[in-house]
Coordinates of C-alpha atoms in Angstrom, one line a residue:
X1305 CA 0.0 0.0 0.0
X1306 CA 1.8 3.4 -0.7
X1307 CA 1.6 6.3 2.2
X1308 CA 0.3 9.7 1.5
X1309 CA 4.7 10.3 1.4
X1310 CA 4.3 8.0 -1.6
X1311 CA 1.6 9.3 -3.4
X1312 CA 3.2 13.1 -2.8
X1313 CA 6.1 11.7 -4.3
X1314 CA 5.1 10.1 -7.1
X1315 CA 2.0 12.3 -8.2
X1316 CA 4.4 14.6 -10.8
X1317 CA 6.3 11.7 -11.9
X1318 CA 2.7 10.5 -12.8
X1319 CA 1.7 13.6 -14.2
X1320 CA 4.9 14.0 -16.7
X1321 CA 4.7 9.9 -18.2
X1322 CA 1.3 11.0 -19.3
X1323 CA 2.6 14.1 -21.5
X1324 CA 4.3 12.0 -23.7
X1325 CA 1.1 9.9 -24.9
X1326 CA -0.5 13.3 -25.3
X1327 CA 2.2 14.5 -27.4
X1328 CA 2.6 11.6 -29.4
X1329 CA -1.5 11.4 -30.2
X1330 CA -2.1 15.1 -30.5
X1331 CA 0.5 17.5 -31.2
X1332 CA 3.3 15.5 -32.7
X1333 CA 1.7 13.4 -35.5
X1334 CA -0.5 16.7 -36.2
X1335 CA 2.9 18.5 -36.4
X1336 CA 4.4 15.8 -38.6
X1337 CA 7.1 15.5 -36.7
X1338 CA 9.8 12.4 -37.8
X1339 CA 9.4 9.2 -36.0
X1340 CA 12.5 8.8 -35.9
X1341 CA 12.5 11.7 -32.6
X1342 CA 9.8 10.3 -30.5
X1343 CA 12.2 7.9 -27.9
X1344 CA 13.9 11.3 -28.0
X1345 CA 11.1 13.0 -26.8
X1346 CA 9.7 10.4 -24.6
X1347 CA 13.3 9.7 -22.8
X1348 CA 13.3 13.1 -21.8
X1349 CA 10.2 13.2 -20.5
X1350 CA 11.2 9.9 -18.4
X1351 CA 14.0 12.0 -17.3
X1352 CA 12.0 14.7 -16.1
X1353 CA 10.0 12.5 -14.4
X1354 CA 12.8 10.8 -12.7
X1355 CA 14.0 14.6 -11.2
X1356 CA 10.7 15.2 -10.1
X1357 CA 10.9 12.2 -7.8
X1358 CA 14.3 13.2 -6.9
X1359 CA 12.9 16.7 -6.3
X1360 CA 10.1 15.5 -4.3
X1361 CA 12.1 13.5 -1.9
X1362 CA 14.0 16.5 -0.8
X1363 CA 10.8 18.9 -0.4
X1364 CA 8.7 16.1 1.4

């Protein structure tokens, strides 16, 4: 069962892993951008993810 310490923790993390579906669906394929960049795109968005927990566990 995760905590509330959990759930304050991982709530961004959650938050950020869902921009890249959004981007991929909506804006990217309208914008014709190259395949070839979304893991690009996505891995930095896992990245930011992985900071915001990092961040998190120092504010909480």
């Amino acid at each position: 069962a995760l905590s509330g310490h959990d759930v304050t923790v991982l709530l961004p993390a959650i938050y950020l892993m869902g921009n890249p579906v959004q981007n991929v669906g909506r804006c990217l394929g309208t914008a014709e951008v190259n395949a070839k960049y979304y893991p690009h795109i996505i891995a930095v968005c896992a990245i930011n993810a992985l900071l915001s927990i990092w961040v998190m566990q120092l504010i909480v």
